[in-house]
Tab-separated table of C-alpha atoms in Angstrom:
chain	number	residue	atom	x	y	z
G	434	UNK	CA	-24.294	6.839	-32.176
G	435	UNK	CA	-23.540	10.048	-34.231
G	436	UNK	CA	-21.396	11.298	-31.208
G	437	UNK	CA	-19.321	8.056	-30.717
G	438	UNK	CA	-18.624	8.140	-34.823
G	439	UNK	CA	-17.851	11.133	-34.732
G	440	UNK	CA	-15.150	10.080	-32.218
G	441	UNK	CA	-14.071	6.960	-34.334
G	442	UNK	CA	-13.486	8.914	-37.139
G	443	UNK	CA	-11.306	11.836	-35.088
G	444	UNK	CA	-8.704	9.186	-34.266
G	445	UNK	CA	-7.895	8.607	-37.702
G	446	UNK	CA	-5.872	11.679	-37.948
G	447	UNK	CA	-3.016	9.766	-36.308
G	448	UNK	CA	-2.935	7.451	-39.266
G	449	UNK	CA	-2.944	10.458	-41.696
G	450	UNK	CA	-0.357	12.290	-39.579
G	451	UNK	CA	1.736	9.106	-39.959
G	452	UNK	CA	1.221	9.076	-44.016
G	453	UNK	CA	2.353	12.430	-44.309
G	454	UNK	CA	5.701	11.534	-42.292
G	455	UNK	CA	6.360	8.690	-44.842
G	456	UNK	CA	5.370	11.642	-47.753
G	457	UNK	CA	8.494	13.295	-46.086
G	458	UNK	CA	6.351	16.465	-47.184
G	459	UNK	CA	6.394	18.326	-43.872
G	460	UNK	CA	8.938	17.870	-41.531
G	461	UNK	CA	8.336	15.139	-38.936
G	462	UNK	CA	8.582	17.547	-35.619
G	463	UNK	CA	5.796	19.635	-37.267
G	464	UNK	CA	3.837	16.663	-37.551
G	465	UNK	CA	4.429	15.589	-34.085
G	466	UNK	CA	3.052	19.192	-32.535
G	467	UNK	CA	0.215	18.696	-34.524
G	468	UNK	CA	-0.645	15.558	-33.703
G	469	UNK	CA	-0.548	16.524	-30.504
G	470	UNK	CA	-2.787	19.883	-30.632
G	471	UNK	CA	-5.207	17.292	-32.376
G	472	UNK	CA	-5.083	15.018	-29.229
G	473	UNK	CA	-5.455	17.863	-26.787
G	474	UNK	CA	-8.668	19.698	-28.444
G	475	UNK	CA	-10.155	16.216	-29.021
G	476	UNK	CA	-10.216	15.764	-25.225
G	477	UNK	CA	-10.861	18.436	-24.021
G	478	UNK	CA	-13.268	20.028	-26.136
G	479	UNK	CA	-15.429	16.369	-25.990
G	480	UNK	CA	-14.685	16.808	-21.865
G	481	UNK	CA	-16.594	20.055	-21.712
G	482	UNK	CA	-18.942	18.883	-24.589
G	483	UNK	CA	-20.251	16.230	-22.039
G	484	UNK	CA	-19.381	18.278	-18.976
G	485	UNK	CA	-22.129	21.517	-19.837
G	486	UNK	CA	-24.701	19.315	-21.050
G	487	UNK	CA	-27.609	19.187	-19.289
G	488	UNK	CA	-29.423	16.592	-21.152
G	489	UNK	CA	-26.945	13.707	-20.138
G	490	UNK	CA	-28.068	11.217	-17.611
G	491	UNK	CA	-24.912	10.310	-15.479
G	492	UNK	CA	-25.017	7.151	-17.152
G	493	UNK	CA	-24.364	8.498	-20.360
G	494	UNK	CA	-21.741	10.882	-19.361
G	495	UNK	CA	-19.924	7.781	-17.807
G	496	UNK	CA	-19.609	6.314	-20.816
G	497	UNK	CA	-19.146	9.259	-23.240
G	498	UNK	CA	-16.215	9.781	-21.364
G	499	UNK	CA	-14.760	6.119	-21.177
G	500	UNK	CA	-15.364	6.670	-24.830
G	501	UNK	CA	-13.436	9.831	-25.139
G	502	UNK	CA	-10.298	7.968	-23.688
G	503	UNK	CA	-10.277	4.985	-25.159
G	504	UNK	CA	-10.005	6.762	-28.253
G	505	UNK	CA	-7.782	9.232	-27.257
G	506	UNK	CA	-5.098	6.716	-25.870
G	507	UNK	CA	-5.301	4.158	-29.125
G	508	UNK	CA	-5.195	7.434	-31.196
G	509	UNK	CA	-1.939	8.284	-28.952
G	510	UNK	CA	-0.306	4.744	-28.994
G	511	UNK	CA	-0.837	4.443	-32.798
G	512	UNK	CA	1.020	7.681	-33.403
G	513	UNK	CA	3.912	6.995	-30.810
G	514	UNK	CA	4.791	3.276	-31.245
G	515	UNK	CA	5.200	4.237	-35.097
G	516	UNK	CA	6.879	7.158	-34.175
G	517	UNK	CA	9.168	4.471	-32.439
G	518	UNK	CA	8.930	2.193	-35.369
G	519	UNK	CA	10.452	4.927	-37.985
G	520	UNK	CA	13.420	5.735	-35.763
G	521	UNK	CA	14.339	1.756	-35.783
G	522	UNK	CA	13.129	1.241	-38.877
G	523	UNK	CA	15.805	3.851	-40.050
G	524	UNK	CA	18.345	3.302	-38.058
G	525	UNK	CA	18.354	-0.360	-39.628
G	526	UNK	CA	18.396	1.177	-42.496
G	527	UNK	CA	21.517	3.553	-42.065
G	528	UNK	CA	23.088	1.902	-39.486
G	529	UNK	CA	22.509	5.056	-37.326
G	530	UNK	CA	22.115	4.729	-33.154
G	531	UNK	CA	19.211	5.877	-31.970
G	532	UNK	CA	18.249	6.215	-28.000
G	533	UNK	CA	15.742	4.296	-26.105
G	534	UNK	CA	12.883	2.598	-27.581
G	535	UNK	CA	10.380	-0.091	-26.342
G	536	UNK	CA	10.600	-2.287	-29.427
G	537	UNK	CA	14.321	-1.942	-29.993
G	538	UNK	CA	14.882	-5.801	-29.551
G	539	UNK	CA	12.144	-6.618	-31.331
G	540	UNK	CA	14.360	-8.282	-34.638
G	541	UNK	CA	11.430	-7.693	-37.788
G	542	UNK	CA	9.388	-4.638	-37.742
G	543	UNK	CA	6.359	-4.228	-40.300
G	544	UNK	CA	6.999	-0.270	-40.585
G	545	UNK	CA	6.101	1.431	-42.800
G	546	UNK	CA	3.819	-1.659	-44.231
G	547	UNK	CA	1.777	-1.114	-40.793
G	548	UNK	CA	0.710	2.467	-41.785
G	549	UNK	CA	-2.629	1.165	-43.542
G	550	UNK	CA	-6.018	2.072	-43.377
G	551	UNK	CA	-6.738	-1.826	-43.089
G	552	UNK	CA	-4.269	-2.166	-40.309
G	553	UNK	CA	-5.413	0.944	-38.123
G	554	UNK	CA	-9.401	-0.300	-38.783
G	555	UNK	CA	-8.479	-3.296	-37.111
G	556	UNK	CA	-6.629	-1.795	-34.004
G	557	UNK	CA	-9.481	0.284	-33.091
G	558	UNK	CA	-10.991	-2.970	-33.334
G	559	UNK	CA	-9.164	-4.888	-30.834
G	560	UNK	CA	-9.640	-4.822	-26.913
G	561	UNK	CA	-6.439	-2.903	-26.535
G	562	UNK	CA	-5.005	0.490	-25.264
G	563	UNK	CA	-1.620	0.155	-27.449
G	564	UNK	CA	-0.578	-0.304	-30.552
G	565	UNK	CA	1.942	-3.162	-32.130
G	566	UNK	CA	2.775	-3.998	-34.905
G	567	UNK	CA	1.700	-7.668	-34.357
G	568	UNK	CA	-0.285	-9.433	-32.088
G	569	UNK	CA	-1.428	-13.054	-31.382
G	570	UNK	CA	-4.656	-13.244	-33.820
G	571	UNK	CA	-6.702	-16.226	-34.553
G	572	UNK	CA	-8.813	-16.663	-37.765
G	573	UNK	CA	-12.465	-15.347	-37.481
G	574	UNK	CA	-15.123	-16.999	-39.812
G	575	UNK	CA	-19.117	-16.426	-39.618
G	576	UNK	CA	-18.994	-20.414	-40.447
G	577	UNK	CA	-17.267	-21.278	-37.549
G	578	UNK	CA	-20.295	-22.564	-35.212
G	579	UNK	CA	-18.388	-22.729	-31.902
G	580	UNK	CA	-17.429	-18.997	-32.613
G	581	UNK	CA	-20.735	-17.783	-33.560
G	582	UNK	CA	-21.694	-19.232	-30.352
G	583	UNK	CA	-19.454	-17.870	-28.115
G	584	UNK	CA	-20.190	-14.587	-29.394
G	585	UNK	CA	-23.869	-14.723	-28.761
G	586	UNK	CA	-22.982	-16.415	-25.284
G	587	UNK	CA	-20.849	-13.269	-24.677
G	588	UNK	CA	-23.665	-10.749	-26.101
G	589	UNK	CA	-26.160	-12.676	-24.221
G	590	UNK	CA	-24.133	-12.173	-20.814
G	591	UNK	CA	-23.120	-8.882	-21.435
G	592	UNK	CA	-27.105	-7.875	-21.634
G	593	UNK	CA	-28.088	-9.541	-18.687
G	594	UNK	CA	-24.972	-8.186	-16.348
G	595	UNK	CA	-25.925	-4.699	-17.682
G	596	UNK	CA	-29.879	-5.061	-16.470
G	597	UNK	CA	-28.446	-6.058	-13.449
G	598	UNK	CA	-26.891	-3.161	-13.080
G	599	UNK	CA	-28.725	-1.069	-14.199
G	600	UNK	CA	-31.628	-2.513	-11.210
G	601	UNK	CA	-28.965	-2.408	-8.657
G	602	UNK	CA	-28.559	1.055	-9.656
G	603	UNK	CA	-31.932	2.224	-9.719
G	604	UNK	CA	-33.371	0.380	-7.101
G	605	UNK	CA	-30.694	0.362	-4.603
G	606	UNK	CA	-28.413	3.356	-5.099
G	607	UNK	CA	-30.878	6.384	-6.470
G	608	UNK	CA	-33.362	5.908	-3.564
G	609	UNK	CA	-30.957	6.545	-0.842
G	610	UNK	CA	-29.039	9.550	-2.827
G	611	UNK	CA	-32.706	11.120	-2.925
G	612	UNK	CA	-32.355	11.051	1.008
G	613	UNK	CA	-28.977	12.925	1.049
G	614	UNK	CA	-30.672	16.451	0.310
G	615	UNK	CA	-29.761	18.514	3.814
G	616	UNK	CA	-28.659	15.151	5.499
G	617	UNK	CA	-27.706	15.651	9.004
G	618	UNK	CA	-24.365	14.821	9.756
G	619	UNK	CA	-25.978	12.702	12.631
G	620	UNK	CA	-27.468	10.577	9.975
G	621	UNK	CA	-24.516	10.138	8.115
G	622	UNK	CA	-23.454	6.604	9.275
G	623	UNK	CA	-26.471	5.319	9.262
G	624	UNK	CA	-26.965	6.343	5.502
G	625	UNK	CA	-23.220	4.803	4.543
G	626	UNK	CA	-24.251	1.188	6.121
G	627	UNK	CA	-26.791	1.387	3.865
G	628	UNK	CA	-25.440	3.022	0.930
G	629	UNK	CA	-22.247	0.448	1.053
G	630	UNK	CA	-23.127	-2.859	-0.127
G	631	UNK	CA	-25.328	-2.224	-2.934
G	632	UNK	CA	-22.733	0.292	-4.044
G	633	UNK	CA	-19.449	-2.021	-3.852
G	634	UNK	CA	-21.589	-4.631	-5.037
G	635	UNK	CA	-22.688	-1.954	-8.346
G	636	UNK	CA	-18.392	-1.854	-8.044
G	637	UNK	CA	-17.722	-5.141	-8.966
G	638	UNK	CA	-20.771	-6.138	-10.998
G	639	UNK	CA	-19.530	-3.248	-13.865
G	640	UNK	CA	-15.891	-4.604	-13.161
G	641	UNK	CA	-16.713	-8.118	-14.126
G	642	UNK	CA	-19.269	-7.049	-17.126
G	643	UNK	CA	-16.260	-4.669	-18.783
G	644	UNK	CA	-13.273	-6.692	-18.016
G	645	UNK	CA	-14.632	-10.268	-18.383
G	646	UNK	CA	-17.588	-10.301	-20.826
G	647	UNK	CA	-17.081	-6.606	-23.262
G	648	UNK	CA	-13.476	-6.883	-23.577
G	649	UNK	CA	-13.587	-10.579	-23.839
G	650	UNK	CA	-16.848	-9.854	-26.439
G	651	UNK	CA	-14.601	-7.630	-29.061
G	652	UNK	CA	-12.033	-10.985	-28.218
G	653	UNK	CA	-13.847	-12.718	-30.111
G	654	UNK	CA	-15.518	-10.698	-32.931
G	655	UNK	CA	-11.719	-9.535	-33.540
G	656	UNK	CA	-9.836	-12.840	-32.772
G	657	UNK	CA	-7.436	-11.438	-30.684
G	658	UNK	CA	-6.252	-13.877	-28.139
G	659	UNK	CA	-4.533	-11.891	-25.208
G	660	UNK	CA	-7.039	-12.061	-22.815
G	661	UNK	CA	-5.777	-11.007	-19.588
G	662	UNK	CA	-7.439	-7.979	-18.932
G	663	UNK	CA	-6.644	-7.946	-15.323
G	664	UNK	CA	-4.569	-10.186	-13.348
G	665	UNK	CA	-5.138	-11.037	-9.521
G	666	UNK	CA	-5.243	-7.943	-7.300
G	667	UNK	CA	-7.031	-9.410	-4.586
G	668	UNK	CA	-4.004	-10.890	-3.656
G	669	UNK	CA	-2.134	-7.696	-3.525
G	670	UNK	CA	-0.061	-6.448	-0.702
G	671	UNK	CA	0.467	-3.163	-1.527
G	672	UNK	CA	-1.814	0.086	-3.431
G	673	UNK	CA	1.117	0.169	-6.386
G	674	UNK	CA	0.541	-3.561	-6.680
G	675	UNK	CA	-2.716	-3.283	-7.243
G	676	UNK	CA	-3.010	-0.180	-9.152
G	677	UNK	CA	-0.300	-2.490	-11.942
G	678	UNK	CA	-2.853	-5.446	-11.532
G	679	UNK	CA	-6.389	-4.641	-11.587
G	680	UNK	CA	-6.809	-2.954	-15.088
G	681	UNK	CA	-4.381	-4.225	-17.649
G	682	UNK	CA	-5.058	-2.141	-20.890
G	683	UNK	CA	-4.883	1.051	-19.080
G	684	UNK	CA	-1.751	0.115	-16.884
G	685	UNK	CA	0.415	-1.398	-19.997
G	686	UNK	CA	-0.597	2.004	-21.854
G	687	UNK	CA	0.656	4.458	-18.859
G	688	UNK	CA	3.699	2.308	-18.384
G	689	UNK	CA	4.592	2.272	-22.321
G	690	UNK	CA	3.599	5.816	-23.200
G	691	UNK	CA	4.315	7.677	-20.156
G	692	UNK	CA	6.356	6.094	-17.701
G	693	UNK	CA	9.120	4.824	-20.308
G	694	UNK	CA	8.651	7.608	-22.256
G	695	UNK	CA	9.729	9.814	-19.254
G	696	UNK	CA	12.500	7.946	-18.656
G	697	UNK	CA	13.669	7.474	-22.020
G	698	UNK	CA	13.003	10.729	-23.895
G	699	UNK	CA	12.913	12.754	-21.247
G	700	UNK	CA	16.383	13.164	-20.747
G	701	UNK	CA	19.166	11.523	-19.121
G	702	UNK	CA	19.144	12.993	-15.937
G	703	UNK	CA	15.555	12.519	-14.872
G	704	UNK	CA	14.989	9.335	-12.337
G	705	UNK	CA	12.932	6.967	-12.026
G	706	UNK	CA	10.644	8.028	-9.202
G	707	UNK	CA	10.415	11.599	-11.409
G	708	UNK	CA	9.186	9.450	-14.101
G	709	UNK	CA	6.401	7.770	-11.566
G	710	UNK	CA	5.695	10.955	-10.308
G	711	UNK	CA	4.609	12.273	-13.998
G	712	UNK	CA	3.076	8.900	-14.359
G	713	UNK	CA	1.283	9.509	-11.361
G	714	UNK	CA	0.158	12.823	-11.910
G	715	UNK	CA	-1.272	11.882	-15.926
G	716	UNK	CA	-3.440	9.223	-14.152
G	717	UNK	CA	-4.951	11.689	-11.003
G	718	UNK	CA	-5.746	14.252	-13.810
G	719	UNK	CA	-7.573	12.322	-16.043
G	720	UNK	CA	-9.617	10.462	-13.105
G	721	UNK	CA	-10.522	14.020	-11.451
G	722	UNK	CA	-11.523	15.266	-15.255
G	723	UNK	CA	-14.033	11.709	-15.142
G	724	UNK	CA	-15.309	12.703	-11.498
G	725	UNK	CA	-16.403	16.121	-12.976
G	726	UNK	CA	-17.348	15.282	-15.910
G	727	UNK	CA	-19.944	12.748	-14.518
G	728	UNK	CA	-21.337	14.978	-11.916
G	729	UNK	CA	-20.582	18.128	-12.946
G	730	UNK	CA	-18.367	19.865	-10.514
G	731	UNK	CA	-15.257	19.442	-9.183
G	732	UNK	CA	-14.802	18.396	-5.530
G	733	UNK	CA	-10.928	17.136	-5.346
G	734	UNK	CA	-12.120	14.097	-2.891
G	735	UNK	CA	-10.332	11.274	-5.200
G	736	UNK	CA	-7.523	14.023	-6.019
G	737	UNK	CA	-6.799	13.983	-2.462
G	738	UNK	CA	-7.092	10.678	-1.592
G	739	UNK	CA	-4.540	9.750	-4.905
G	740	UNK	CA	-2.126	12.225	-3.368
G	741	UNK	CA	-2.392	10.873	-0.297
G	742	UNK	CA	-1.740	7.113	-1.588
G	743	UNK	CA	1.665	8.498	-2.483
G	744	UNK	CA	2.503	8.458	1.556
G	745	UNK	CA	0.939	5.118	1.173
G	746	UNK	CA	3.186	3.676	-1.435
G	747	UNK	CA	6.100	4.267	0.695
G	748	UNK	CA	4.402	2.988	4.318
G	749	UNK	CA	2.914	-0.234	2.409
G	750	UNK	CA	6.434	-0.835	0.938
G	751	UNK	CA	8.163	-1.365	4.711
G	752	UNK	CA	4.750	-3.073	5.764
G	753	UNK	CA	5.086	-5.259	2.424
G	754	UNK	CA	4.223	-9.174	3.178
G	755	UNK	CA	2.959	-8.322	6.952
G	756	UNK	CA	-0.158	-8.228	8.635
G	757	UNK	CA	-0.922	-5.123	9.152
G	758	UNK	CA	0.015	-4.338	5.558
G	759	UNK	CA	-2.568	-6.458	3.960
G	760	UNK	CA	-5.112	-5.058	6.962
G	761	UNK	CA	-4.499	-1.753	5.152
G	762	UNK	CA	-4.409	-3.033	1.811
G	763	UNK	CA	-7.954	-4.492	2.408
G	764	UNK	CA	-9.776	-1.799	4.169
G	765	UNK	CA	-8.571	0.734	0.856
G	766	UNK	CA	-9.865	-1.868	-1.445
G	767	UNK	CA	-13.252	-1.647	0.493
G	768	UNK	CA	-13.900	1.896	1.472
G	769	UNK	CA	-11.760	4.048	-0.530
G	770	UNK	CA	-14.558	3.876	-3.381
G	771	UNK	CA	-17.464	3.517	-1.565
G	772	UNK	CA	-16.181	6.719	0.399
G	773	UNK	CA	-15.858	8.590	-3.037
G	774	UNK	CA	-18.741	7.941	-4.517
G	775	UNK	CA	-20.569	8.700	-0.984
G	776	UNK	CA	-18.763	11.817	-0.870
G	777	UNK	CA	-19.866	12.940	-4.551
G	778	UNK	CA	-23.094	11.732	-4.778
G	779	UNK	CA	-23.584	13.720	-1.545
G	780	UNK	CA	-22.384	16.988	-3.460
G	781	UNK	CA	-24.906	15.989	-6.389
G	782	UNK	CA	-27.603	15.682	-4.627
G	783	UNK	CA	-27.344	18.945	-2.318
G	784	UNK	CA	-25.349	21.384	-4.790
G	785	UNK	CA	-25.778	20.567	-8.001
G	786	UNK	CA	-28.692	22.461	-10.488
G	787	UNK	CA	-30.686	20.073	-11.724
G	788	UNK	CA	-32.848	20.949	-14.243
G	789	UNK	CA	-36.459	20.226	-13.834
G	790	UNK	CA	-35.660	20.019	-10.291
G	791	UNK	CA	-35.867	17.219	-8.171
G	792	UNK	CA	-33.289	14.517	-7.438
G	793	UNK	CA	-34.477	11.521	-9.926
G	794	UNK	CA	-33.876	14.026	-12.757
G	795	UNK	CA	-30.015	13.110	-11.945
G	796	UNK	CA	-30.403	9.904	-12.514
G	797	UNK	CA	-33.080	8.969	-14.220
């Protein structure tokens, strides 16, 4: 608890940051360096923090890290989109031009009214990656008795999906990485039938309990009513498709903060497949960074199956809408993980020091 305060309370250097830009004290491209030094140390330095700890389960590195991001990217939106705000806000103001921005149509602007402690308490608050300056909010009261129920409900369901994963986990899946010490590569089938469903099932049980039931949770502690956390990508056709599709928060922050960014600030002459390349790139990084972080070495198996799905991008867009397409489409949405976790929790098992020995002192 101590740890994930101590993160909470790091983030709020982007709302300081911001109050000395309206102090016009130190010049705003000063600021902006340091806010980003601040950014870079926080992740890193928390990264390695969870990385060379040996007292960790995997567990708890998992979600040390989610932590670490989360933070990170609401600390980053806050800082940007008023960043953003300022330049429109002035150029209202003086009648100046100013270049690209994602809220230029947007006609009323709160800035600088936003830049409150209040206002950024409430941000962290809500089930969001990115920051704006308004949002559709419903009223919240403790006398409400529909709401109080539907935040127990939510509590109550969160619980439960989390023992269930916690017994698929422990029953299922750390039994059978036990067996992978010195496994013969003659075995190796045989150990992936059975290592398959209980972990694709593990998959989409922590999908449904984070998307659905957490997200939806701080929903409705916060009243903040966009709920769509994920839209359909089961009925995608193509990996790009469903990369937009099956994680909302995370896709509408790299889309915002990086991929328009790229475009926009970047400079004219950059394109737009430079600017999904960069895109690109931001996302493989941080998911190799969460591969080693949670078991502690780096193995480039999902690096090089991302790189490889940028071949894929431009295959599945000719075999778009066909049947072969979605035959592709299908077998990636059910063995690409499952093959990366296989492959990892392979290396753990067989390579990694654990201290105490043994393999349940991994997991346990």
């Amino acid at each position: 608890m101590v740890w994930w305060f101590l993160c909470h309370v790091w983030t709020y250097w982007s709302l300081i940051n911001h109050l000395f830009i309206l102090s016009e004290i130190v010049p705003q491209s000063a600021i902006e360096w340091f806010e980003t030094i601040l950014e870079q140390l926080f992740f890193h330095a928390m990264s390695y923090y969870i990385y060379q700890s040996d007292s960790f389960l995997l567990s708890t590195r998992m979600f040390m890290y989610f932590q670490v991001c989360i933070h990170l990217w609401k600390m980053n939106s806050f800082f940007k989109a008023n960043r953003d705000y300022r330049e429109i806000y002035l150029s209202r103001k003086t009648g100046r031009e100013i270049g690209f921005s994602p809220f230029s149509e947007q006609r009323e602007i709160r800035y600088p009214g936003n830049i409150t402690l209040r206002e950024f308490g409430t941000y962290m608050v809500y089930p969001t990656l990115t920051y704006q300056d308004h949002y559709p909010v419903s009223e919240v009261s403790v006398k409400n008795g529909s709401w109080v129920k539907k935040v127990i409900a939510r509590f109550i369901i969160v619980l439960m999906g989390l023992f269930v994963a916690y017994e698929l986990a422990q029953h299922l899946l750390v039994p059978l990485v036990c067996q992978f010490t010195h496994l013969k590569i003659d075995h190796a089938l045989e150990s992936f039938t059975a290592w398959y469903v209980p972990c694709l099932t593990l998959y989409y049980s922590l999908f449904l309990i984070i998307f659905d039931h957490i997200l939806n949770l701080y929903g409705e502690i916060s009243g903040f009513q966009d709920r769509q956390q994920y839209q359909d990508y089961w009925n995608a056709t193509t990996f790009e498709e469903y990369a937009r599709k099956w994680n909302r928060p995370v896709h509408e922050y790299l889309h915002r903060h990086w991929y328009l960014e790229v475009l926009g600030k970047w400079g004219k002459e950059v394109t737009i497949f430079q600017a999904q390349l960069a895109t690109f790139l931001y996302s493989v990084y941080f998911h190799e960074i969460y591969l080693a972080v949670m078991f502690k070495e780096v193995s480039f198996y999902l690096t090089s199956l991302q790189i490889y799905q940028l071949l894929l991008f431009f295959i599945m867009a000719r075999l778009k809408g066909t049947m072969l397409g979605n035959v592709i489409q299908w077998l990636g949405m059910f063995f690409c993980i499952t093959n990366v976790l296989y492959l990892y929790n392979y290396d753990l098992a067989n390579f990694t020091y654990s201290k105490g020995g043994g393999c349940m002192n991994l997991y346990k």
